[in-house]
Structure formats: C-alpha cells, structure tokens
CSV table of C-alpha atoms and ligand atoms in Angstrom, one decimal:
chain,number,residue,atom,x,y,z
A,224,MET,CA,-33.1,19.4,-1.3
A,225,PRO,CA,-35.6,18.2,-3.9
A,226,SER,CA,-38.1,15.8,-2.3
A,227,ASP,CA,-38.2,13.0,-4.9
A,228,GLY,CA,-37.2,9.5,-4.0
A,229,SER,CA,-33.9,9.5,-5.9
A,230,SER,CA,-32.4,12.4,-4.0
A,231,ASN,CA,-33.5,10.7,-0.7
A,232,ARG,CA,-31.7,7.6,-1.8
A,233,LEU,CA,-28.7,9.7,-2.6
A,234,ALA,CA,-28.8,11.3,0.8
A,235,ASN,CA,-29.1,7.9,2.5
A,236,SER,CA,-26.2,6.4,0.6
A,237,ARG,CA,-24.1,9.5,1.3
A,238,ARG,CA,-24.8,9.0,5.1
A,239,GLN,CA,-23.9,5.3,4.8
A,240,PHE,CA,-20.7,6.2,2.9
A,241,LEU,CA,-19.7,8.6,5.7
A,242,ARG,CA,-20.3,6.0,8.3
A,243,ALA,CA,-18.5,3.3,6.4
A,244,ALA,CA,-15.5,5.5,5.6
A,245,THR,CA,-15.2,6.8,9.2
A,246,LEU,CA,-13.5,9.9,8.0
A,247,GLY,CA,-14.2,11.7,11.2
A,248,SER,CA,-13.9,15.4,10.4
A,249,ALA,CA,-14.3,14.6,6.7
A,250,ALA,CA,-18.1,14.7,7.4
A,251,THR,CA,-18.0,18.3,8.3
A,252,VAL,CA,-16.8,19.3,4.8
A,253,LEU,CA,-19.6,17.6,3.1
A,254,ARG,CA,-22.3,20.2,3.5
A,255,PRO,CA,-25.8,19.3,2.3
A,256,THR,CA,-26.2,20.9,-1.0
A,257,ARG,CA,-29.0,21.1,-3.6
A,258,LEU,CA,-28.4,19.0,-6.6
A,259,VAL,CA,-27.3,21.9,-8.6
A,260,GLY,CA,-27.1,21.6,-12.3
A,261,GLN,CA,-30.0,19.1,-12.5
A,262,GLN,CA,-32.3,21.7,-13.9
A,263,ASN,CA,-29.7,22.7,-16.5
A,264,LEU,CA,-29.2,19.2,-17.7
A,265,GLY,CA,-32.9,18.9,-18.5
A,266,ARG,CA,-33.8,15.9,-20.6
A,267,SER,CA,-32.7,17.0,-24.0
A,268,LEU,CA,-30.6,14.6,-26.1
A,269,GLY,CA,-26.9,15.2,-25.6
A,270,ASP,CA,-24.2,15.5,-28.3
A,271,GLY,CA,-23.5,12.5,-30.5
A,272,VAL,CA,-20.4,10.4,-30.9
A,273,GLY,CA,-17.0,11.8,-32.0
A,274,GLY,CA,-14.1,10.4,-34.0
A,275,TYR,CA,-11.4,11.4,-31.5
A,276,GLY,CA,-12.4,12.4,-28.0
A,277,GLY,CA,-12.0,15.8,-26.4
A,278,ARG,CA,-12.4,16.8,-22.8
A,279,SER,CA,-15.2,18.7,-21.2
A,280,HIS,CA,-15.1,22.4,-22.1
A,281,PHE,CA,-15.3,23.0,-18.3
A,282,GLU,CA,-11.8,21.6,-18.0
A,283,GLU,CA,-10.1,23.8,-20.5
A,284,THR,CA,-8.2,25.8,-17.9
A,285,VAL,CA,-6.1,22.7,-17.2
A,286,ARG,CA,-3.1,23.2,-19.5
A,287,ARG,CA,0.6,23.1,-19.9
A,288,LEU,CA,2.5,26.4,-19.4
A,289,ARG,CA,5.3,27.5,-21.5
A,290,ALA,CA,8.7,27.3,-19.8
A,291,SER,CA,10.8,29.2,-22.3
A,292,ARG,CA,10.7,32.4,-24.2
A,293,TYR,CA,12.5,30.9,-27.2
A,294,PRO,CA,9.9,29.3,-29.4
A,295,GLN,CA,12.2,26.7,-31.1
A,296,ALA,CA,14.0,25.7,-27.9
A,297,ALA,CA,10.7,25.4,-26.1
A,298,GLY,CA,9.6,23.6,-23.0
A,299,SER,CA,6.2,23.3,-21.4
A,300,LEU,CA,5.2,22.1,-18.0
A,301,THR,CA,2.8,19.5,-16.7
A,302,PRO,CA,0.1,21.0,-14.4
A,303,LEU,CA,0.7,18.5,-11.5
A,304,GLN,CA,-1.8,20.4,-9.3
A,305,ASP,CA,-4.6,19.3,-11.6
A,306,LEU,CA,-3.8,15.6,-12.0
A,307,TYR,CA,-5.5,12.9,-10.0
A,308,GLY,CA,-3.8,9.5,-10.5
A,309,THR,CA,-0.3,8.5,-11.6
A,310,ILE,CA,-0.6,8.6,-15.4
A,311,THR,CA,0.0,11.9,-17.1
A,312,PRO,CA,-2.5,12.4,-19.9
A,313,SER,CA,-0.5,12.5,-23.2
A,314,ALA,CA,-1.8,16.0,-24.0
A,315,LEU,CA,-0.4,17.2,-20.7
A,316,HIS,CA,3.0,15.5,-20.8
A,317,PHE,CA,5.7,18.1,-20.3
A,318,GLU,CA,7.7,19.0,-23.4
A,319,ARG,CA,11.4,19.8,-23.8
A,320,HIS,CA,12.8,20.2,-27.3
A,321,HIS,CA,16.0,21.8,-28.2
A,322,ALA,CA,15.2,22.4,-31.8
A,323,GLY,CA,11.4,22.2,-32.2
A,324,ILE,CA,9.2,19.2,-33.1
A,325,PRO,CA,10.1,17.6,-36.4
A,326,ASP,CA,7.2,16.4,-38.6
A,327,ILE,CA,8.1,12.9,-39.4
A,328,ASP,CA,6.2,10.6,-41.8
A,329,PRO,CA,6.4,7.1,-40.1
A,330,SER,CA,6.4,5.4,-43.4
A,331,GLU,CA,9.7,7.1,-44.2
A,332,HIS,CA,11.2,6.9,-40.8
A,333,ARG,CA,14.1,4.4,-40.3
A,334,LEU,CA,16.2,3.3,-37.3
A,335,LEU,CA,19.8,2.4,-38.1
A,336,ILE,CA,21.8,0.3,-35.7
A,337,ASP,CA,25.5,0.1,-36.7
A,338,GLY,CA,29.0,0.4,-35.3
A,339,LEU,CA,30.5,-2.5,-33.3
A,340,VAL,CA,27.9,-5.0,-34.4
A,341,ASP,CA,28.0,-8.2,-36.5
A,342,ARG,CA,25.1,-7.2,-38.8
A,343,PRO,CA,24.2,-3.5,-39.1
A,344,LEU,CA,20.5,-3.2,-39.6
A,345,VAL,CA,17.9,-0.6,-40.7
A,346,PHE,CA,14.4,-1.0,-39.3
A,347,THR,CA,11.2,0.5,-40.7
A,348,MET,CA,8.4,1.3,-38.3
A,349,ASP,CA,6.4,-1.7,-39.6
A,350,GLU,CA,9.4,-4.0,-39.0
A,351,LEU,CA,9.7,-2.7,-35.4
A,352,ARG,CA,6.0,-3.2,-34.7
A,353,ARG,CA,6.4,-6.9,-35.8
A,354,LEU,CA,8.9,-7.5,-33.0
A,355,PRO,CA,8.2,-8.7,-29.5
A,356,ALA,CA,6.8,-5.7,-27.5
A,357,VAL,CA,6.4,-4.8,-23.9
A,358,THR,CA,4.3,-2.2,-22.1
A,359,ARG,CA,5.7,-0.4,-19.0
A,360,VAL,CA,4.8,2.6,-16.9
A,361,TYR,CA,7.8,4.9,-16.5
A,362,PHE,CA,8.2,8.6,-15.6
A,363,ILE,CA,10.3,10.9,-17.6
A,364,GLU,CA,11.8,13.8,-15.7
A,365,CYS,CA,14.1,16.5,-17.0
A,366,SER,CA,17.2,16.7,-14.7
A,367,GLY,CA,16.5,20.5,-14.5
A,368,ASN,CA,13.2,19.8,-12.8
A,369,GLY,CA,13.1,21.5,-9.4
A,370,ARG,CA,16.0,23.8,-10.4
A,371,VAL,CA,14.2,26.8,-8.7
A,372,LYS,CA,15.2,25.1,-5.4
A,373,TRP,CA,18.8,26.1,-5.9
A,374,ALA,CA,17.7,29.6,-5.0
A,375,PRO,CA,15.7,30.5,-1.8
A,376,ALA,CA,12.0,30.0,-2.2
A,377,GLU,CA,9.8,32.7,-3.7
A,378,PRO,CA,6.3,32.6,-2.2
A,379,ASP,CA,4.4,32.7,-5.5
A,380,THR,CA,6.1,29.8,-7.2
A,381,ASP,CA,3.5,27.0,-7.8
A,382,VAL,CA,4.0,23.3,-8.3
A,383,GLN,CA,3.7,23.4,-12.0
A,384,ALA,CA,6.4,26.1,-12.3
A,385,ALA,CA,8.7,24.4,-9.9
A,386,PHE,CA,8.2,20.7,-10.6
A,387,GLY,CA,6.2,20.4,-13.9
A,388,MET,CA,9.1,18.8,-15.8
A,389,THR,CA,8.1,15.3,-14.8
A,390,SER,CA,5.4,13.2,-16.4
A,391,CYS,CA,4.5,9.5,-16.3
A,392,SER,CA,3.2,7.4,-19.2
A,393,GLU,CA,2.4,3.9,-20.1
A,394,TRP,CA,5.0,3.2,-22.9
A,395,THR,CA,4.9,0.4,-25.5
A,396,GLY,CA,7.8,-0.6,-27.6
A,397,VAL,CA,10.5,-3.1,-28.3
A,398,PRO,CA,13.1,-3.7,-25.5
A,399,LEU,CA,16.4,-2.4,-26.8
A,400,SER,CA,18.0,-5.7,-25.8
A,401,VAL,CA,15.9,-7.5,-28.5
A,402,LEU,CA,17.3,-5.2,-31.2
A,403,LEU,CA,20.8,-5.5,-29.9
A,404,SER,CA,20.7,-9.3,-30.1
A,405,ALA,CA,19.4,-9.0,-33.7
A,406,VAL,CA,22.4,-7.0,-34.7
A,407,GLY,CA,24.9,-8.9,-32.6
A,408,ILE,CA,27.1,-6.8,-30.2
A,409,ARG,CA,30.8,-7.2,-30.6
A,410,ASN,CA,33.2,-7.7,-27.7
A,411,LYS,CA,34.7,-4.3,-27.5
A,412,ALA,CA,31.3,-2.5,-27.4
A,413,GLN,CA,30.6,-0.6,-24.1
A,414,TRP,CA,28.4,2.3,-25.1
A,415,ILE,CA,25.7,3.2,-27.6
A,416,VAL,CA,25.5,6.7,-29.1
A,417,ALA,CA,21.8,7.5,-29.7
A,418,GLU,CA,20.8,10.2,-32.1
A,419,GLY,CA,17.6,12.0,-32.8
A,420,ALA,CA,16.2,13.2,-36.2
A,421,ASP,CA,15.5,16.7,-35.0
A,422,ALA,CA,17.4,19.7,-36.3
A,423,CYS,CA,19.9,19.7,-33.3
A,424,ARG,CA,20.5,15.9,-33.8
A,425,MET,CA,20.3,15.5,-30.1
A,426,THR,CA,23.0,12.9,-29.2
A,427,ARG,CA,23.7,11.0,-26.0
A,428,SER,CA,26.1,8.2,-25.1
A,429,VAL,CA,24.2,5.3,-23.3
A,430,PRO,CA,26.0,2.6,-21.3
A,431,LEU,CA,25.6,-0.8,-22.9
A,432,VAL,CA,24.7,-2.4,-19.6
A,433,LYS,CA,21.6,-0.2,-19.2
A,434,ALA,CA,20.8,-0.8,-22.9
A,435,GLN,CA,20.8,-4.6,-22.3
A,436,ASP,CA,18.7,-4.2,-19.2
A,437,ASP,CA,15.5,-2.2,-19.4
A,438,ILE,CA,15.6,0.5,-22.1
A,439,LEU,CA,12.6,0.7,-24.5
A,440,VAL,CA,12.5,1.7,-28.1
A,441,ALA,CA,9.0,3.1,-27.8
A,442,TYR,CA,6.3,3.8,-30.4
A,443,GLY,CA,3.3,3.8,-28.0
A,444,GLN,CA,2.2,6.2,-25.3
A,445,ASN,CA,-0.9,5.7,-23.2
A,446,GLY,CA,-2.4,3.2,-25.6
A,447,GLU,CA,-1.9,5.2,-28.9
A,448,ALA,CA,1.1,6.3,-31.0
A,449,LEU,CA,3.6,8.7,-29.3
A,450,ARG,CA,2.6,12.3,-29.5
A,451,PRO,CA,4.8,14.4,-31.9
A,452,ALA,CA,6.2,16.3,-28.9
A,453,GLN,CA,7.2,13.0,-27.2
A,454,GLY,CA,9.2,11.8,-30.2
A,455,TYR,CA,6.8,10.5,-32.8
A,456,PRO,CA,7.2,8.0,-34.3
A,457,LEU,CA,10.0,6.5,-32.2
A,458,ARG,CA,12.0,7.3,-29.0
A,459,LEU,CA,14.1,5.9,-26.3
A,460,VAL,CA,12.6,5.5,-22.9
A,461,ILE,CA,15.4,5.1,-20.4
A,462,PRO,CA,13.7,4.2,-17.1
A,463,GLY,CA,14.7,6.3,-14.1
A,464,TRP,CA,17.4,8.3,-15.8
A,465,GLU,CA,17.5,12.0,-16.6
A,466,GLY,CA,15.0,12.9,-19.3
A,467,ASN,CA,17.7,14.3,-21.7
A,468,ILE,CA,19.1,10.8,-22.4
A,469,SER,CA,15.6,9.5,-23.6
A,470,ILE,CA,16.3,10.5,-27.2
A,471,LYS,CA,13.2,11.4,-29.1
A,472,TRP,CA,12.6,11.0,-32.9
A,473,LEU,CA,15.2,8.2,-32.6
A,474,ARG,CA,17.0,7.5,-35.9
A,475,ARG,CA,20.3,5.9,-35.1
A,476,LEU,CA,22.0,3.8,-32.5
A,477,HIS,CA,25.8,3.7,-33.0
A,478,VAL,CA,27.5,0.9,-31.0
A,479,VAL,CA,30.9,2.1,-29.8
A,480,ASP,CA,33.7,1.4,-27.2
A,481,GLN,CA,33.6,4.7,-25.3
A,482,PRO,CA,31.3,7.6,-24.6
A,483,TYR,CA,31.4,10.3,-27.3
A,484,LEU,CA,31.4,13.3,-24.9
A,485,THR,CA,28.7,15.1,-26.8
A,486,ARG,CA,27.5,18.6,-25.9
A,487,GLU,CA,24.8,17.1,-23.8
A,488,GLU,CA,27.3,15.3,-21.6
A,489,THR,CA,30.0,18.0,-21.3
A,490,ALA,CA,28.8,21.6,-21.6
A,491,LYS,CA,25.3,20.6,-20.4
A,492,TYR,CA,23.9,18.0,-18.0
A,493,THR,CA,27.0,18.0,-15.7
A,494,ASP,CA,26.9,19.2,-12.1
A,495,LEU,CA,29.5,21.7,-10.9
A,496,MET,CA,30.5,20.9,-7.4
A,497,PRO,CA,31.8,23.2,-4.6
A,498,ASP,CA,35.4,22.2,-5.3
A,499,GLY,CA,35.2,23.3,-8.9
A,500,LYS,CA,35.0,19.8,-10.4
A,501,SER,CA,32.0,18.6,-12.3
A,502,ARG,CA,30.0,15.4,-11.9
A,503,GLN,CA,29.5,13.8,-15.2
A,504,PHE,CA,27.0,11.0,-16.3
A,505,THR,CA,24.8,11.6,-13.3
A,506,PHE,CA,22.1,9.4,-14.9
A,507,ALA,CA,19.7,8.3,-12.2
A,508,MET,CA,17.1,10.8,-10.9
A,509,ASP,CA,17.2,10.9,-7.1
A,510,ALA,CA,14.3,10.1,-4.7
A,511,LYS,CA,11.8,12.9,-4.9
A,512,SER,CA,8.2,13.8,-3.9
A,513,VAL,CA,6.0,16.8,-3.9
A,514,ILE,CA,2.6,17.6,-2.5
A,515,THR,CA,0.4,18.7,-5.4
A,516,ARG,CA,-2.8,19.3,-3.4
A,517,PRO,CA,-2.9,21.6,-1.7
A,518,SER,CA,0.0,23.5,-3.3
A,519,GLY,CA,1.2,27.0,-4.1
A,520,GLY,CA,-1.5,29.4,-5.2
A,521,ASP,CA,-4.4,27.4,-3.6
A,522,ARG,CA,-6.6,29.0,-1.1
A,523,LEU,CA,-8.2,26.6,1.5
A,524,ASP,CA,-11.8,27.2,2.2
A,525,GLY,CA,-11.7,27.2,6.0
A,526,SER,CA,-10.5,24.7,8.6
A,527,GLY,CA,-11.6,21.1,8.5
A,528,PHE,CA,-10.8,18.0,6.5
A,529,TYR,CA,-8.5,18.0,3.5
A,530,GLN,CA,-6.9,15.0,1.9
A,531,VAL,CA,-3.3,15.9,1.2
A,532,SER,CA,-2.1,14.3,-2.1
A,533,GLY,CA,1.0,14.3,-4.2
A,534,LEU,CA,3.5,12.3,-6.3
A,535,ALA,CA,6.7,10.5,-5.4
A,536,TRP,CA,9.2,8.8,-7.6
A,537,SER,CA,12.8,7.6,-7.8
A,538,GLY,CA,15.3,6.8,-10.5
A,539,ARG,CA,16.6,3.9,-8.4
A,540,GLY,CA,13.5,1.8,-8.5
A,541,ARG,CA,10.3,1.7,-6.3
A,542,VAL,CA,9.2,4.3,-3.8
A,543,ARG,CA,9.3,2.5,-0.5
A,544,GLY,CA,7.6,5.1,1.6
A,545,VAL,CA,6.5,8.8,1.7
A,546,GLU,CA,6.4,10.8,4.9
A,547,ILE,CA,4.4,13.9,5.5
A,548,SER,CA,5.1,16.8,7.9
A,549,THR,CA,2.6,19.5,8.8
A,550,ASP,CA,5.0,21.4,11.0
A,551,GLY,CA,7.8,22.3,8.5
A,552,GLY,CA,9.8,19.1,9.0
A,553,GLU,CA,9.8,18.9,12.8
A,554,SER,CA,7.9,15.6,12.8
A,555,TRP,CA,6.9,13.1,10.1
A,556,VAL,CA,4.2,10.5,9.6
A,557,GLY,CA,3.7,7.9,6.9
A,558,ALA,CA,1.4,8.6,4.0
A,559,GLN,CA,-0.7,6.0,2.1
A,560,LEU,CA,0.7,4.8,-1.2
A,561,GLN,CA,-1.6,4.0,-4.1
A,562,GLN,CA,-1.0,0.5,-5.2
A,563,PRO,CA,0.5,-0.9,-7.3
A,564,VAL,CA,3.8,0.9,-6.6
A,565,LEU,CA,5.8,0.4,-9.9
A,566,PRO,CA,9.6,0.9,-10.3
A,567,PHE,CA,10.6,4.1,-12.1
A,568,ALA,CA,7.0,5.3,-12.0
A,569,HIS,CA,5.1,8.2,-10.4
A,570,THR,CA,3.5,6.9,-7.1
A,571,ARG,CA,0.5,8.7,-5.8
A,572,PHE,CA,0.5,9.3,-2.0
A,573,ARG,CA,-2.3,10.5,0.2
A,574,TYR,CA,-2.7,11.7,3.8
A,575,ASP,CA,-5.9,12.5,5.6
A,576,TRP,CA,-5.5,15.9,7.3
A,577,SER,CA,-7.6,18.0,9.5
A,578,TRP,CA,-6.6,21.6,9.3
A,579,ASP,CA,-7.2,23.5,12.6
A,580,GLY,CA,-7.0,26.8,10.7
A,581,SER,CA,-3.6,27.9,12.1
A,582,GLU,CA,-0.5,28.5,10.0
A,583,LYS,CA,1.1,25.2,9.0
A,584,ILE,CA,4.0,24.1,6.7
A,585,LEU,CA,3.2,21.0,4.7
A,586,ALA,CA,6.1,18.9,3.3
A,587,SER,CA,6.7,15.4,2.0
A,588,ARG,CA,9.8,13.3,1.7
A,589,CYS,CA,10.4,10.2,-0.3
A,590,ILE,CA,12.3,7.1,0.8
A,591,ASP,CA,13.1,4.8,-2.1
A,592,GLU,CA,13.9,1.1,-2.2
A,593,ALA,CA,17.6,1.8,-2.4
A,594,GLY,CA,17.2,3.5,1.0
A,595,GLU,CA,17.8,7.0,-0.3
A,596,VAL,CA,15.9,9.7,1.8
A,597,GLN,CA,14.9,12.9,0.1
A,598,PRO,CA,17.1,15.6,1.8
A,599,THR,CA,16.3,19.1,3.0
A,600,ARG,CA,17.4,22.0,0.8
A,601,SER,CA,20.2,22.9,3.3
A,602,ALA,CA,21.5,19.3,3.5
A,603,LEU,CA,21.6,19.1,-0.3
A,604,ILE,CA,23.4,22.4,-0.6
A,605,ALA,CA,25.9,21.4,2.1
A,606,VAL,CA,27.1,18.6,-0.3
A,607,ARG,CA,26.4,20.0,-3.7
A,608,GLY,CA,26.9,23.8,-3.3
A,609,THR,CA,24.7,26.1,-5.4
A,610,HIS,CA,26.5,26.0,-8.8
A,611,SER,CA,24.5,23.1,-10.2
A,612,SER,CA,21.6,23.5,-12.4
A,613,TYR,CA,20.4,19.9,-12.4
A,614,HIS,CA,19.5,17.1,-10.0
A,615,ASN,CA,17.9,19.0,-7.2
A,616,ASN,CA,15.7,16.7,-5.1
A,617,ALA,CA,15.3,18.9,-2.0
A,618,ILE,CA,12.1,18.6,0.1
A,619,GLN,CA,9.4,21.0,-1.0
A,620,GLY,CA,7.4,22.9,1.6
A,621,TRP,CA,4.0,24.7,1.2
A,622,ARG,CA,3.1,27.2,3.9
A,623,VAL,CA,-0.6,27.3,4.6
A,624,ARG,CA,-1.4,30.7,6.0
A,625,SER,CA,-4.3,31.1,8.5
A,626,THR,CA,-6.1,32.9,5.7
A,627,GLY,CA,-6.0,29.6,3.7
A,628,ARG,CA,-3.5,30.9,1.2
A,629,VAL,CA,-0.8,28.4,0.2
A,630,GLU,CA,2.7,29.6,-0.5
A,631,ASN,CA,6.1,28.1,-1.6
A,632,VAL,CA,8.5,27.9,1.3
A,633,ASP,CA,11.9,26.2,2.1
A,634,VAL,CA,11.9,23.7,4.9
B,874,LIG,N1,15.9,14.3,-30.2
B,874,LIG,C1,15.7,14.9,-29.0
B,874,LIG,N2,15.5,14.1,-27.9
B,874,LIG,C2,15.3,14.7,-26.7
B,874,LIG,C3,15.3,16.1,-26.6
B,874,LIG,C4,15.5,16.9,-27.8
B,874,LIG,O1,15.4,18.1,-27.8
B,874,LIG,N3,15.7,16.2,-29.0
B,874,LIG,N4,15.1,16.7,-25.3
B,874,LIG,C5,15.5,15.9,-24.2
B,874,LIG,C6,15.2,16.4,-22.9
B,874,LIG,S1,16.2,17.6,-22.3
B,874,LIG,C7,14.2,15.9,-22.1
B,874,LIG,S2,14.0,16.4,-20.6
B,874,LIG,C8,13.3,14.9,-22.7
B,874,LIG,C9,11.9,15.4,-22.6
B,874,LIG,O2,11.0,14.5,-23.1
B,874,LIG,P1,9.5,15.0,-23.4
B,874,LIG,O3,9.5,16.2,-24.2
B,874,LIG,O4,8.8,13.8,-24.0
B,874,LIG,O5,8.9,15.3,-22.0
B,874,LIG,O6,13.6,14.5,-24.0
B,874,LIG,C10,14.9,14.5,-24.3
B,874,LIG,N5,15.1,13.9,-25.7
B,875,LIG,MO1,15.8,18.0,-20.1
C-alpha cells in the first residue's frame, strides 16, 4: 500500500464503511490491495470532449448476441448478466425484427388513424411532438423469452441465451388515448389494427380498452429518439403485454369492430395446449424473475460473501416480492427490492449471501401484485404441456458447483 496520506484516508474510510454496513462476511472478500492502475494513469491530460459519448474501451466485451441465423429475420439478446440497475442501455436493448430494420426519414414519416372514427387524421412527427407527452418506464419482453425452458435444462445455457429477450427503457410519447380522442371513436369500435412500416407490415389487433388505458405512441427512449432497431421514429409501447404487439415503425392505426386475426395472432403467438386447443390473445406477460449474478458461465472465486442480484417483472403490474432459494427450491427467503418498484417495469432484487463453498442451487421466484407466483417448470408443464413456444415463466435455477462453476439447472 503506498504510504501517502490519501491512501491512508482511503483505507480509513473503507474500514468505516465496512463497520457501518455491517456486512459480516462481506469484509472477508475485500482484500487489501495496492491501488493498481494509479501509476498507469499518471498525470497526463486525458482525451477531450466528444460529440456523442461512447463507453470505455474496457467494456467492449459487453454486447448483444445474435439469436438467429437469418440476417433479415434477426434477433439479438440483452446481456442481462452485465447490467447493474433496471434500465437497459438503448444500445443493449434486445432486437426482434421480422423483416429487418427500415431506414425511415422522420420528416417523411406519417401516422394515419382511420376506420371507425369521426375524423380520420394523418400526423407528422412534428405534429405528434406538439401533443401532450408522458414519460414511463416499461419493459418489453418477447413472449418467446425463456422458451429454452420448455426443454430440460442444458448446463451451458447462460442467462443471456435463455432470458435476453427482455429489456426495460424509459419511453416518451403521446398516450394513445389522446390521439383516439382527437379522431373520435365511433360506437361500434372494439379493436385497433396497428401496422408497421417495415417490409413485413407487421400487424396486430389491439383491444380498444387497453388503447384507451396506458398504451404509448412513443418517439423517445432513454432520453433521446428511439433507436432504429426499436422502431425509429415511432412505435407502440404496450405495457406488460407480449413484445410482438408493440408495433415498431408504426404507420397506421385502423379502428375496427373485431380482431383481424393476422398471422401474428393465428399461426404465431398462440399457445398449443395439451388438449390440442390453442390459447389465443395471451397478451399479458406472466410474473417472472431470474438471478443474473451469479449466473450460468460464471466461476465464483472461492467461498465467502456474494451479493446475489437479478431482475423481476410482471405484465400484471408491480412486483410485490421476490424470494430466493439457495437449496434448489426447498426453502425460500425474501430478497430486497430496489425502490421505486414501478408497474410493468424491471425490478432489481438483491440478496446478501455467504457461500460456504459447497454445491448449491440458487433460484428466484416472483410474486406480483395480482398474487401470481412464478411456478416451477414441472408445475407449469402440468398445466400447459410442452407444445407451446411462448409464455414460459418457470423458475430458473443456477447450480453453483463446489469448484465455483455456475450451471443452468431445472428446479
Ligand atoms: N413493425 C414491427 N414491429 C415489431 C416487430 C417487427 O418485426 N416489426 N417485432 C415484434 C416483436 S416479435 C417483438 S418481441 C418486439 C421487439 O421489440 P424490440 O426489437 O424493440 O426489442 O417488437 C415487435 N414489434
Ligand atoms: Mo417477439
């Protein structure tokens, strides 16, 4: 340890911090170290200002992974294991496009609202930005997220591969209800058919009750314009519902009296049940959670203190609680929830854990404000069978081997 005054002060404040925090065995992980790097920093003047920020080059391994081998029907996955808080950086928001990302000039983009309305209207982006806006934090999760859990766990699957199709942003836009009152909804109207401007013209029927409630017509994401992959310049954000219905590159809202039974609500995004019938319009995402740290592929560096951390969310509102098991689901204890807990948003949970070095199975389960409890995989399959592709919210387990290696496991 260098002997100048500043490092003594640092050592003192570190001791005070440890006393104040009463982390018990946490103290044992904080080995006294030299202030490495100080000599490298030197005292030379650093780089100057930049027009648009980039991250540290030391962080470049944190990246989305491709989820599809078809370039135009691509998806990419959020590296949940590398995130700290609840907001997903825009550059790491997962992507799912069925026909690639269109390059849309916002000055030429229009939103048409027509059908069972008194006054069909066309909005430019400038006109939309003049209207009353709101900012809300919402997750978007593909209903296929966690689909690997329909099959028995493979040890090497990591959290990004298994759960990386959920992300959470702060969205800004016009409440759809504002636009609907501008056009005037006719009596017979029950649904709105939303259409994207991409090559596949992604189209979904949206119930009018939800449209009049909390749907956003969003142009802002995390303080700036939407990223092209997220629907620039305009998208629907439909809180809590399966990602597919949040139509990106939004160009038309057609107000109608019944759902249009598009490809996305018949051939796709329905859930085949054991009796051979399919569930349709399974909009809300179920209560879900996953431990992101430690998680599959990690290697723990010896026994001692580790704070377990992860994300929980529900399409039915707020997360009421998250419970943690270290014995594969035999016993459960409550985790701390990072405040504020927002409805339809990722919620960060944390749990202080002392690992004794023996084999353990970590798991988390979410309880939401509707009272839904995240089920085990076997309980889910008992009801749903294994013919579904979507809406799997089974509890995720991570086996911590005595070597410290962390593996995917069913609980
Ligand atoms: N126009 C359009 N909207 C779309 C899609 C698309 O391919 N085209 N993909 C949908 C699907 S399947 C999902 S899961 C979400 C993904 O949103 P994201 O790419 O912003 O994460 O967008 C939905 N909206
Ligand atoms: Mo999706």
